[in-house]
XYZ file of C-alpha atoms in Angstrom:
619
model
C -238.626 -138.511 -36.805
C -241.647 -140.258 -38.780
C -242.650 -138.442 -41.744
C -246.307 -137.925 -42.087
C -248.521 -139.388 -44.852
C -251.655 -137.521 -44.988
C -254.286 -139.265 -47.135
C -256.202 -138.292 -49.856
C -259.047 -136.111 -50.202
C -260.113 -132.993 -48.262
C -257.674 -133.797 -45.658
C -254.714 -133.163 -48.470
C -255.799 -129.468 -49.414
C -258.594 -128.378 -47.188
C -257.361 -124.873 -46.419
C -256.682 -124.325 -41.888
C -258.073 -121.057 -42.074
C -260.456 -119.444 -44.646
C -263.814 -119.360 -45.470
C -265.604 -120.765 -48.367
C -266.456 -117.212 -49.367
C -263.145 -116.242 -48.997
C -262.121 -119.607 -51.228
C -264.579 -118.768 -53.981
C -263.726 -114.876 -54.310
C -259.596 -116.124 -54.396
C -260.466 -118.967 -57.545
C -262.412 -116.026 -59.190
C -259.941 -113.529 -59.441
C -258.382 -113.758 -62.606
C -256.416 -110.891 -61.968
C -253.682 -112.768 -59.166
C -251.719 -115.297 -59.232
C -249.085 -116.887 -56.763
C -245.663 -118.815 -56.934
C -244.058 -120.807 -53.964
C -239.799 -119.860 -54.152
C -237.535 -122.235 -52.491
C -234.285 -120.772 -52.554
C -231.073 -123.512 -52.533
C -227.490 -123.118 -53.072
C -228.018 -123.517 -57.070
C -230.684 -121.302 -57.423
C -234.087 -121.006 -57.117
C -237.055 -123.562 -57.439
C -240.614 -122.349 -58.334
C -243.988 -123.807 -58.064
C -246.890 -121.893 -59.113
C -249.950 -121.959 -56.511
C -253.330 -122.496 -57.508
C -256.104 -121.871 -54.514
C -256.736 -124.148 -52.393
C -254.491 -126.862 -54.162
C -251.596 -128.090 -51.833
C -247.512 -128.015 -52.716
C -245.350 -130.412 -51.298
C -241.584 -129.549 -50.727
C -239.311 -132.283 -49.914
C -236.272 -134.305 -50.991
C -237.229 -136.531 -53.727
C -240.601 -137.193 -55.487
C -243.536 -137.532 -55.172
C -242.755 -134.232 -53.132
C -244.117 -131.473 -55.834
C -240.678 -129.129 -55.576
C -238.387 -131.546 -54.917
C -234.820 -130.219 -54.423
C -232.090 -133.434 -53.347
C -230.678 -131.855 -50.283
C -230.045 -133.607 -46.962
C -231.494 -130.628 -44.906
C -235.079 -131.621 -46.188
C -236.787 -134.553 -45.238
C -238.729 -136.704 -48.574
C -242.209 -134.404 -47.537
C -240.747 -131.950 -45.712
C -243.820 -129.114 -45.606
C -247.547 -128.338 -47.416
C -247.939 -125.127 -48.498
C -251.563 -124.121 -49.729
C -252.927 -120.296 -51.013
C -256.023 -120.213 -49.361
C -256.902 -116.533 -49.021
C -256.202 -113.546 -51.156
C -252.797 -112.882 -49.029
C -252.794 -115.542 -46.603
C -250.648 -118.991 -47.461
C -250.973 -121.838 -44.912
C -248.312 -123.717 -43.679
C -247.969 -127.263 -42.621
C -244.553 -128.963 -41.670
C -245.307 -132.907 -42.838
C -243.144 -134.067 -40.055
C -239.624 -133.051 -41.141
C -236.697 -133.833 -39.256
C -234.926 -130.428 -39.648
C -238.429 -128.372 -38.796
C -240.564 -125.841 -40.596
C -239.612 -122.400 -38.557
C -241.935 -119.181 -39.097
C -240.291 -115.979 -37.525
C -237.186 -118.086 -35.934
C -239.657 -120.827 -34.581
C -240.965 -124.183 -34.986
C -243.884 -124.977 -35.856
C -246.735 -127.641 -36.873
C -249.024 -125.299 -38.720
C -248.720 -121.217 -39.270
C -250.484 -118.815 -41.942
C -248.451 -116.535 -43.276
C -248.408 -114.078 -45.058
C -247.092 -113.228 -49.070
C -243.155 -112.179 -48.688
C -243.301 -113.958 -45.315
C -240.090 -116.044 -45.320
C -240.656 -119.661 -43.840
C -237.209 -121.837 -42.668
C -237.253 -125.310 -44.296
C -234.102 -126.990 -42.829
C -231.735 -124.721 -44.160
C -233.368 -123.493 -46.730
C -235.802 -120.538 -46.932
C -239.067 -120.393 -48.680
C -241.343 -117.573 -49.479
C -244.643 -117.289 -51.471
C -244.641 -114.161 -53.727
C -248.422 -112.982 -55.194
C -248.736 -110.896 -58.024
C -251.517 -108.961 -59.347
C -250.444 -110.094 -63.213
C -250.704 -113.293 -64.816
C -247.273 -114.503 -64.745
C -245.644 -114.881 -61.347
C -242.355 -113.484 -63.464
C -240.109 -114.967 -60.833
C -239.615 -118.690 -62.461
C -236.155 -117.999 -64.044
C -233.887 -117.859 -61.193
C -230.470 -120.132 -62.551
C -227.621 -121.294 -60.389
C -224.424 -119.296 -60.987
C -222.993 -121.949 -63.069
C -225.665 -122.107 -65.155
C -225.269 -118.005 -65.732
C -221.687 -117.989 -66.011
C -221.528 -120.327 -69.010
C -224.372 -118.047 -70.592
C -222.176 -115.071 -70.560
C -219.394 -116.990 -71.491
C -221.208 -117.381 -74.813
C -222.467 -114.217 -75.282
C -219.031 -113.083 -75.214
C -217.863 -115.850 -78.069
C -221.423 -113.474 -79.564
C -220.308 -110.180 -79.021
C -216.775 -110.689 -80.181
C -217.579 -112.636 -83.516
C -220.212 -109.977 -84.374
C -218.855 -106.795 -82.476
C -221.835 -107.015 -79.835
C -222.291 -105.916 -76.571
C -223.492 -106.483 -73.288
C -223.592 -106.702 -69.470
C -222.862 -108.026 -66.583
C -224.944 -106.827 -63.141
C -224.520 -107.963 -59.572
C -227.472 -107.212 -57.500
C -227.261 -107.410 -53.350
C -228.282 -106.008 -50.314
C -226.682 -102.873 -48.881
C -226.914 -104.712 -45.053
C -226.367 -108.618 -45.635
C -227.950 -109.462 -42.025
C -231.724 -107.809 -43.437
C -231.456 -108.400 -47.551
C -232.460 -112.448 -48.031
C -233.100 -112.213 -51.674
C -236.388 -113.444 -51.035
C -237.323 -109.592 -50.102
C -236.769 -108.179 -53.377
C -235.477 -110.910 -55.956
C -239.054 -111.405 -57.144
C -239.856 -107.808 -57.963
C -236.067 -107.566 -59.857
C -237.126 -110.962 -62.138
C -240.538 -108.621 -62.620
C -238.039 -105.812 -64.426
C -235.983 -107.736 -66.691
C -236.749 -108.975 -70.254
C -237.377 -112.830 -71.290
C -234.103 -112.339 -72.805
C -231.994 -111.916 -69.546
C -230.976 -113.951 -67.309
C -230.477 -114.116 -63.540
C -228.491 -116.409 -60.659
C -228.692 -116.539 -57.731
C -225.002 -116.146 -56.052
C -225.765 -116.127 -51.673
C -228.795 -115.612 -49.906
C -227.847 -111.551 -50.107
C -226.873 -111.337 -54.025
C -228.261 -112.041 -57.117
C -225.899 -112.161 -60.609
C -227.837 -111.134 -63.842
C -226.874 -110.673 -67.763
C -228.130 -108.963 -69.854
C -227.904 -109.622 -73.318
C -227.269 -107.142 -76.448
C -227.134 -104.356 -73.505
C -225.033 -100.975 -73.592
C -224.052 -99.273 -70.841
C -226.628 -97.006 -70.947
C -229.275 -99.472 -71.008
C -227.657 -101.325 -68.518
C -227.786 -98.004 -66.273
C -231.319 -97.586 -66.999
C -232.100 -101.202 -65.775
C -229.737 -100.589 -62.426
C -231.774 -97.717 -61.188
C -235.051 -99.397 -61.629
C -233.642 -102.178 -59.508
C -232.062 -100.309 -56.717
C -234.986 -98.059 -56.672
C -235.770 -97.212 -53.005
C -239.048 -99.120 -51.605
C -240.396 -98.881 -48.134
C -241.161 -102.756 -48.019
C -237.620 -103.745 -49.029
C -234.075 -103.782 -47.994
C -231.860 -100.979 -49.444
C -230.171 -102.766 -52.542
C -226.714 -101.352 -54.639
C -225.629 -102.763 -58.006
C -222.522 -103.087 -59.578
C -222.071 -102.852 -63.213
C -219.667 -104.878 -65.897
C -220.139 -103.369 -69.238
C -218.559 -105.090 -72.612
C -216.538 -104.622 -74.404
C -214.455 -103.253 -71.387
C -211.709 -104.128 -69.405
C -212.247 -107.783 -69.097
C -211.569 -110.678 -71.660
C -213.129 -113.443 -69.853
C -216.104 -114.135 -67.825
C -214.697 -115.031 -64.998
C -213.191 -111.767 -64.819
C -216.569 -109.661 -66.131
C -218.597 -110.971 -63.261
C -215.612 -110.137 -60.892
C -215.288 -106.669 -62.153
C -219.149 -106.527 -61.323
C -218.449 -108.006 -58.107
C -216.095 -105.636 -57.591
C -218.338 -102.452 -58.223
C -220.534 -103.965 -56.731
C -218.117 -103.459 -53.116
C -217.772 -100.394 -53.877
C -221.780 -99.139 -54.163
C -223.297 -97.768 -50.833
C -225.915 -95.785 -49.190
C -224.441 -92.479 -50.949
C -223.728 -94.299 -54.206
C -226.248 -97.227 -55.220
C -224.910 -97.729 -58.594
C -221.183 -98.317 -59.752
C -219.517 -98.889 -63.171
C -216.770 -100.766 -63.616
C -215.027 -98.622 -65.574
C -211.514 -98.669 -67.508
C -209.587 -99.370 -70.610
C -207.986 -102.121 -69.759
C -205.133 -100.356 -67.633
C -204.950 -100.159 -63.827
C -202.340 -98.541 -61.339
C -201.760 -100.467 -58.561
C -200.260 -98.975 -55.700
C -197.021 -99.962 -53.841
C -197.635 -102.215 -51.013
C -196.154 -101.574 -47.684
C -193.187 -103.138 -45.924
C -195.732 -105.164 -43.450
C -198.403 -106.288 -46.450
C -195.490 -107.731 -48.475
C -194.043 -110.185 -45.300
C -197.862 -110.819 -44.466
C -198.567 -114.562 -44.912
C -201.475 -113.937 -47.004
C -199.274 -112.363 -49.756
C -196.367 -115.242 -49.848
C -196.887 -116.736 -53.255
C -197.703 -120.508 -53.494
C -195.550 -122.202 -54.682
C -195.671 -126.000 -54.169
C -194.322 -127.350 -57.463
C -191.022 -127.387 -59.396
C -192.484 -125.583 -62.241
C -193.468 -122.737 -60.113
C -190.634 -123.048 -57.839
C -188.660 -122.598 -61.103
C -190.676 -119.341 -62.014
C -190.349 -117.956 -58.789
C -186.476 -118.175 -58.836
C -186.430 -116.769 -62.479
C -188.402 -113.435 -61.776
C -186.650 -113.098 -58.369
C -183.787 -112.822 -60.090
C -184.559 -110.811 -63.060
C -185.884 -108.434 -59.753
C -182.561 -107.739 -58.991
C -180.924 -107.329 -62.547
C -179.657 -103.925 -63.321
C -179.964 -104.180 -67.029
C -184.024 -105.000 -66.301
C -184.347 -107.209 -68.919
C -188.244 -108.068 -70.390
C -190.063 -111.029 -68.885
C -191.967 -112.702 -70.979
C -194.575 -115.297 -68.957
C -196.845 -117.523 -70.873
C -199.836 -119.794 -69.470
C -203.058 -120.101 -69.602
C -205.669 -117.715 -68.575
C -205.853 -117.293 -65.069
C -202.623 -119.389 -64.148
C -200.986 -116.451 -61.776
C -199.385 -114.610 -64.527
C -200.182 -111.343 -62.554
C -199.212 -112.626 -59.491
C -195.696 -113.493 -60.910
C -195.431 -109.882 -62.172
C -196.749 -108.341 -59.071
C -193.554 -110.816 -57.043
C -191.213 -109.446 -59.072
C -191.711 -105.952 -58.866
C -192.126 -106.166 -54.957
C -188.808 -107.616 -55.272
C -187.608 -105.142 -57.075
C -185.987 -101.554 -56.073
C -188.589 -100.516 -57.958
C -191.051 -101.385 -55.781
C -191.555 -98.028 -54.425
C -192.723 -96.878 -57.899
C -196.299 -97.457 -59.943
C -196.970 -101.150 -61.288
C -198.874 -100.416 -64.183
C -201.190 -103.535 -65.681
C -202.993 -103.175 -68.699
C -204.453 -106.076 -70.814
C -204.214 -105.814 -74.565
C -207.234 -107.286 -75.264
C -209.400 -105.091 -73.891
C -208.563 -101.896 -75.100
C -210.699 -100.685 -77.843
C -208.812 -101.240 -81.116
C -209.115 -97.396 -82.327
C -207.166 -96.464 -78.884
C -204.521 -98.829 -78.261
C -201.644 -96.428 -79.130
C -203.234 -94.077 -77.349
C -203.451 -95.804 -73.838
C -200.099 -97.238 -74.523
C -198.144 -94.522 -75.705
C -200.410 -91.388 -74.347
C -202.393 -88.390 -76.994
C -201.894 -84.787 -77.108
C -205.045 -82.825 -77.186
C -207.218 -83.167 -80.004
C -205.351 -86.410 -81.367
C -209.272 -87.888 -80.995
C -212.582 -86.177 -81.477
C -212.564 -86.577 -77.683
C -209.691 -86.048 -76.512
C -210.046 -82.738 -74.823
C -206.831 -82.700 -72.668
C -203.309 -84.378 -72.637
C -203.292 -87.879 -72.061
C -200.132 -89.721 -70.586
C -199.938 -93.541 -71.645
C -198.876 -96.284 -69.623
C -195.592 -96.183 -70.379
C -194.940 -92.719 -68.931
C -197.479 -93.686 -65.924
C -194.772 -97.141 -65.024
C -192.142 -94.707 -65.628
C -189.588 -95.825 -62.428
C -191.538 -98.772 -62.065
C -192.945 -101.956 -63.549
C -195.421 -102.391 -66.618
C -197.525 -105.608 -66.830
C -198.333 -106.117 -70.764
C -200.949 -109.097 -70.325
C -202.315 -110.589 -73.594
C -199.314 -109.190 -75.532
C -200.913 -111.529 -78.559
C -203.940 -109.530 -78.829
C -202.211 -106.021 -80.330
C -202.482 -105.080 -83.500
C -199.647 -105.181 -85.628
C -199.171 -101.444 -85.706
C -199.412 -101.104 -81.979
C -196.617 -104.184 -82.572
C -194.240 -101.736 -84.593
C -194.080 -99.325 -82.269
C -193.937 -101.528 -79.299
C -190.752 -103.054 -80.668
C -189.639 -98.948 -81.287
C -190.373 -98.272 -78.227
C -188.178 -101.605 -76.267
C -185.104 -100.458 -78.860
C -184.865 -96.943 -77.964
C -186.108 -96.872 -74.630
C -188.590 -93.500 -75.472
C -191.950 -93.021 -76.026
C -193.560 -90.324 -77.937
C -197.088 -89.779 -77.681
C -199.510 -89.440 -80.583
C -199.768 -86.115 -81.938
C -196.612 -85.377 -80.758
C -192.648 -85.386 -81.938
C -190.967 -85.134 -78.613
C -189.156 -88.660 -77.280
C -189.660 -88.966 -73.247
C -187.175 -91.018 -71.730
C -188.563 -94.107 -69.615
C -186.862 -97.055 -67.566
C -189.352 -99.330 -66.819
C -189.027 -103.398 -66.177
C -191.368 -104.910 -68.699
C -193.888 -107.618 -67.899
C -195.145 -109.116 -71.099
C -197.715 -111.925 -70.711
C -199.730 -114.194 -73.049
C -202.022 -117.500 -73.103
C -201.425 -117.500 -76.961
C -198.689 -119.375 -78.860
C -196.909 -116.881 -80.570
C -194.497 -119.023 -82.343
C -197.552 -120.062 -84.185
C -198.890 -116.000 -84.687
C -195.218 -115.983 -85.809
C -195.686 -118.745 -88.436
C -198.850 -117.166 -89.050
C -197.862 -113.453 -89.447
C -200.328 -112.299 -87.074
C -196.991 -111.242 -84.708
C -194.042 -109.926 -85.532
C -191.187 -111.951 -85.788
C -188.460 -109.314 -84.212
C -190.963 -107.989 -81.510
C -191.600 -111.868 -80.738
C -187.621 -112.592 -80.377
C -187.335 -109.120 -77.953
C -189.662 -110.553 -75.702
C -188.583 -113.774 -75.959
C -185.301 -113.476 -74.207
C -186.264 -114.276 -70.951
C -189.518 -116.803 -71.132
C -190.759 -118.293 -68.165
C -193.471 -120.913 -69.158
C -196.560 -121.330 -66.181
C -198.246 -125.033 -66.124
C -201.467 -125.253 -65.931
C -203.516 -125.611 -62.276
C -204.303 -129.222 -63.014
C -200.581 -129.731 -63.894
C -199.495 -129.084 -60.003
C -202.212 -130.313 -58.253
C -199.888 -130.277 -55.228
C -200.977 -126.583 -54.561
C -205.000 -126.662 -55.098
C -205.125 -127.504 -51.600
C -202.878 -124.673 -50.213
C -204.046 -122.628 -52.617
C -207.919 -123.386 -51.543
C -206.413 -122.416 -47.548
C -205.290 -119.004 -48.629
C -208.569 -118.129 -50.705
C -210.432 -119.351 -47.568
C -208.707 -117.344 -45.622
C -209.157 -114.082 -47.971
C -213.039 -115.091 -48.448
C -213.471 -115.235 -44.518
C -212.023 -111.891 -43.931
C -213.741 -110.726 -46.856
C -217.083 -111.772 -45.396
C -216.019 -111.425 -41.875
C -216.671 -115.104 -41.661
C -214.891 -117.106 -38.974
C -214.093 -120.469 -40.876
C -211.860 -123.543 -39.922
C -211.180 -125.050 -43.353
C -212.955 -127.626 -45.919
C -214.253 -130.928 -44.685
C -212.870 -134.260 -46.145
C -215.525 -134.673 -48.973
C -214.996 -131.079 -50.608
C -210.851 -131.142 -50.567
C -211.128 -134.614 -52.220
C -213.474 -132.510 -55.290
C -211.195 -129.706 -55.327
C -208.244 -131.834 -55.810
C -210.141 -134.040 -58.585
C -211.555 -131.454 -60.564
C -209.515 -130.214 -63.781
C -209.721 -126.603 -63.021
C -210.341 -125.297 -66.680
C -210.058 -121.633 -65.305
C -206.900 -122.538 -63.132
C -206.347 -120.307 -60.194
C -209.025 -117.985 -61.064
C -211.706 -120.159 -61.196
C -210.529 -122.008 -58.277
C -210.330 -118.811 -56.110
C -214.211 -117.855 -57.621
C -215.314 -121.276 -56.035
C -213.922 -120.565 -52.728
C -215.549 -117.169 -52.973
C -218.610 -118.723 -53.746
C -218.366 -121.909 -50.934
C -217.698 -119.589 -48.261
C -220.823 -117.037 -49.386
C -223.209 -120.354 -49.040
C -221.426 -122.122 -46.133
C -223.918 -122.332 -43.357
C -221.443 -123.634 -41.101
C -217.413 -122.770 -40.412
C -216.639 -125.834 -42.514
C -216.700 -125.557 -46.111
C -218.510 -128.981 -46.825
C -219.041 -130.283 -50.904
C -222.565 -128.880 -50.821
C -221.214 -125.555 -50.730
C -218.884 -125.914 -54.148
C -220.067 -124.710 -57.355
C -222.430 -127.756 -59.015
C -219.323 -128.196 -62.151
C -216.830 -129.135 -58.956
C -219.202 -131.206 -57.033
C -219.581 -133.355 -60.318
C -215.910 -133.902 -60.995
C -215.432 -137.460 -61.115
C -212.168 -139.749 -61.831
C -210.557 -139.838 -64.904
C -209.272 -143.029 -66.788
C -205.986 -141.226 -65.711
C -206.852 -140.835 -62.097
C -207.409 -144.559 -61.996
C -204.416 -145.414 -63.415
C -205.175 -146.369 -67.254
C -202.071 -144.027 -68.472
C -199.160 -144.076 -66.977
C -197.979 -143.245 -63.496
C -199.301 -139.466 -62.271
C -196.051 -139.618 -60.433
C -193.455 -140.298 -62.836
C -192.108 -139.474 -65.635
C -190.141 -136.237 -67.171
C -192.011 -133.013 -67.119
C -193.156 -132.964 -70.675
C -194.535 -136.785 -69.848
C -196.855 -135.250 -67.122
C -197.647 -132.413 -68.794
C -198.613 -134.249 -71.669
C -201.183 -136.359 -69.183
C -202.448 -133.163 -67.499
C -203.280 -132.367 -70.975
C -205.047 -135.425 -71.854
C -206.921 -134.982 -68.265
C -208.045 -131.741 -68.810
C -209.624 -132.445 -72.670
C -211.109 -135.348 -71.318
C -212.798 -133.452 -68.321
C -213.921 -130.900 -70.677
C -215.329 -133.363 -73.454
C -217.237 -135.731 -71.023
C -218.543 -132.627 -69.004
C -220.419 -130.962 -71.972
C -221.289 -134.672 -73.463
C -218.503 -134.737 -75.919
C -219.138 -131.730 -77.768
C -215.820 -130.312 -79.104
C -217.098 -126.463 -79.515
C -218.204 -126.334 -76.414
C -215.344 -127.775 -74.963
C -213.086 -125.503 -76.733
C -214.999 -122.939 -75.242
C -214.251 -124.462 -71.742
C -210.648 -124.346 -72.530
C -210.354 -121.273 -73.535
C -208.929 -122.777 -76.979
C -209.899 -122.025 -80.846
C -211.550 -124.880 -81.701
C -209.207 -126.174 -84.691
C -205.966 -126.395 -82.185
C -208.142 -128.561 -79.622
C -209.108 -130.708 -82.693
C -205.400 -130.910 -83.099
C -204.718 -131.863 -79.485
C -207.240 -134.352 -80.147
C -205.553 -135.729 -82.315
C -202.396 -135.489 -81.450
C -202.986 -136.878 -78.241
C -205.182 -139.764 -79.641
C -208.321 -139.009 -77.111
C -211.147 -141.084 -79.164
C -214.476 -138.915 -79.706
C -216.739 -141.031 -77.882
C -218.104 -139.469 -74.108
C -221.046 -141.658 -73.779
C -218.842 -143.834 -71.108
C -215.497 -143.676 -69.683
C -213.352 -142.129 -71.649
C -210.137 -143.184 -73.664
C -206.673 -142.383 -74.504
C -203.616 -144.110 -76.581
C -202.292 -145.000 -73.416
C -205.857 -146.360 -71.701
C -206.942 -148.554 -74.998
């Protein structure tokens, strides 16, 4: 369809239906003031509106919001404030349509929180009585999920705090965001910052935050109003029971399910220690809980824990990885095939625990061990007692917790603190860690005997990008889980978005490639998940001198060849993404910066990211 050019002049911003008394009382009211909100899949785009001065959405410039999407045409519609609350409307011959209340149309006035249909986007015009429209910060998810990313490098450097808060509507089918998110960016501080996650959700941080501030803020945003869709939040306070972001926002996420009409507000709460329940006979031969496993390396860890499963003398795993590899997963397969499968798996992360009450989670208080501890407190130990305990980020205790750790894997009791009576326990133990701790070894930040008691049955995880042979399958299940989830009916991933997911280096491994299936299938408008709908750091994953063959074969070679190029692929992804910045790509990694300088080095990857990138083997 021909796109209309109107010309210059009255025609442009002459308002369809005010008068000029009307005009002049809306300039002089210094008191209001209006902003246009285009909402996208990477946020939200803002335009203030002045009266009687036209905004042009469309694809590209000279459109005023311009937002490159292929649902808009270049001038897609002309929106203009012409009356205190009235906004008119004018579709500039799109090919998608401008669609007021589910229908098409040439012109319409609308009203303020009156959404208007742009293609497949949704528009709405919010007008406030201050001075600041206080809705212009909306960020993509990406955008927020590096932010808290740093203020937990913050927090943990100078024992800060903070949180995490995920904002949506109690019915999705009524609670567009563009309802309520306007009056929510009107309650938090310059300081915070908000993303938008689906048209139903919104993500926010909040800096230098405790819990009970946090709390505070919560209740003023789920606040019941008559002219808005009942809203729940879930909230991720740190230091808690999460040690990366990826895992704060999906512990918000998380209370976020669980917050309802009788319960707007829940706290994701916990120490760093879970229970999770045994699975029945049918959930464990379910499809969706078969473990993908498409590559030697994990075919090899699968076969080691299956058999450690069935070992009477239940000797101590010890599975090292990166973050977010499938360590869990591993432990959770080999206690289902376990005969102790019947009985508690017990994770807790070792990280998260407060330092002052390590011993106490792990090895349980008597009553008035703490200032408040009011009543007897059994650790995990005695909790897994029967069954399985999952020690993830083993590295992170402190050496005393070590000592009595390594007491505790010797004599097979457990006494809690305050106490002088030894409990029995037969537990499997799970140990996990991303850290080197041959190097803590070296270092004396672990113990050398506790590190040889773990170590005598070491399965080591490869990295996601280093068996790219399941990011496809894997991508299929988390579809699968995200459609039920969101009682979505979807057929799979057109050709475009596989070919990203299979490129990208997958910093965050499994976890971060299940998060961007979560967050494709929330924005899918379709039942194909199509590149548009992957998070903006996967749809700009491009080819590495190693995908085009400047190193050696991807195919060949022995296993510490290609793990060596995974390696190099993964720095090099990292460097060129953040423009060759080595702190922030350690921060990507999830590396201390001095051992990526070391890779570096070691790998001879040359410091330049302005253009394609090299390596010893690419020069």
């Amino acid at each position: 369809m021909a796109e209309l050019h109107p010309t210059a002049g009255p025609t442009e911003t002459a308002p369809l239906s005010t008068t000029m008394t009307e005009q002049i009382a809306l300039e002089r009211s210094p008191r209001r003031s209006a902003v246009l909100l285009v909402y996208h899949h990477d946020g939200v785009e803002a335009a203030p509106l002045s009266p009687g001065v036209a905004v042009v959405v469309g694809r590209e410039p000279p459109a005023d919001v311009a937002i490159p999407d292929p649902c808009l045409s270049r001038r897609h519609a002309r929106f203009t404030w012409v009356a205190a609350d009235e906004i008119a409307v004018e579709d500039l011959g799109s090919a998608n349509g401008t669609r007021v209340a589910g229908k098409r149309v040439q012109q319409a006035s609308v009203r303020p929180g009156d959404e208007v249909q742009l293609g497949g986007m949704r528009a709405t015009v919010h007008v406030t009585s201050g001075a600041d429209a206080a809705a212009l910060g909306v960020e993509g998810h990406d955008a927020v999920r590096t932010a808290i990313q740093a203020e937990m490098k913050r927090a943990r450097f100078f024992g800060g705090r903070f949180a995490v808060l995920v904002v949506r509507a109690a019915l999705r089918s009524k609670g567009h965001i563009a309802r309520w998110c306007p009056r929510v960016c009107a309650l938090l501080r310059p300081v915070d910052r908000i993303a938008r996650y689906s048209e139903e959700s919104v993500e926010i941080l909040l800096p230098e935050a405790g819990e009970d501030q946090a709390l505070s803020v919560a209740r003023a945003l789920v606040e019941p109003r008559p002219d808005e869709p009942a809203l729940v939040c879930g909230v991720a306070p740190y230091p808690g029971a999460a040690t990366s972001a990826d895992e704060l926002i999906s512990l918000a996420w998380d209370a976020a399910g669980r917050a309802g009409p009788a319960r707007r507000i829940e706290v994701a709460r916990g120490e760093g220690a879970r229970v999770v329940a045994p699975r029945a006979d049918a959930e464990l031969t379910s499809e969706d809980s078969r473990l993908v496993a498409e590559s030697a390396a994990m075919r090899n860890a699968v076969e080691v824990v299956t058999r450690v499963a069935h070992a009477r003398s239940a000797p101590v795993v010890l599975l090292q990885g990166e973050s977010g590899v499938g360590k869990e997963v591993l432990a959770q397969l080999l206690h289902d095939a376990s005969p102790r499968r019947q009985k508690p798996l017990v994770c807790v992360n070792c990280g998260a625990i407060p330092a002052g009450l390590v011993e106490g989670i792990l090895f349980g208080s008597e009553r008035g061990v703490y200032t408040s501890a009011y009543e007897q407190r059994r650790g995990v130990f005695e909790q897994a007692n029967g069954g399985t305990l999952f020690l993830d980020e083993i590295g992170d205790l402190p050496m005393q917790a070590q000592t009595t750790l390594l007491r505790v894997l010797e004599t097979k009791r457990v006494s809690r603190l305050g106490s002088t009576k030894e409990l029995p326990i037969d537990i499997q133990i799970v140990a996990a860690t991303h850290c080197d701790l041959e190097a803590m070894v070296a270092a004396k930040t672990f113990r050398n005997d506790l590190y040889w008691r773990l170590n005598t049955m070491a399965v080591e995880i490869p990295p996601l990008r280093a068996r790219r042979e399941e990011i496809v399958p894997l991508a299929r299940r988390f579809l699968t889980l995200a459609a039920k989830a969101n009682e979505r009916a979807m057929r799979g991933f057109d050709e475009e978005a596989l070919s990203l997911l299979e490129r990208y280096s997958w910093p965050g491994n499994v976890r971060e490639l299940k998060h961007a299936i979560d967050h494709a299938v929330v924005l899918a408008e379709g039942d194909m998940v199509t590149a548009r709908d992957l998070p903006p750091r996967v749809r700009g994953a491009g080819r590495s001198p190693l995908d085009a063959g400047a190193g050696a074969p991807r195919s060949g070679g022995t296993l510490k060849e290609r793990l060596r190029r995974a390696e190099i692929e993964a720095i090099v992804d990292a460097l060129r993404e953040v423009g060759g910045s080595q702190t922030e790509a350690a921060r990507l990694l999830d590396l201390p910066l001095r051992t990526l300088q070391d890779k570096i080095k070691k790998l001879g990857i040359t410091r330049t990211f302005s253009g394609p990138a090299e390596t010893e083997s690419g020069r």
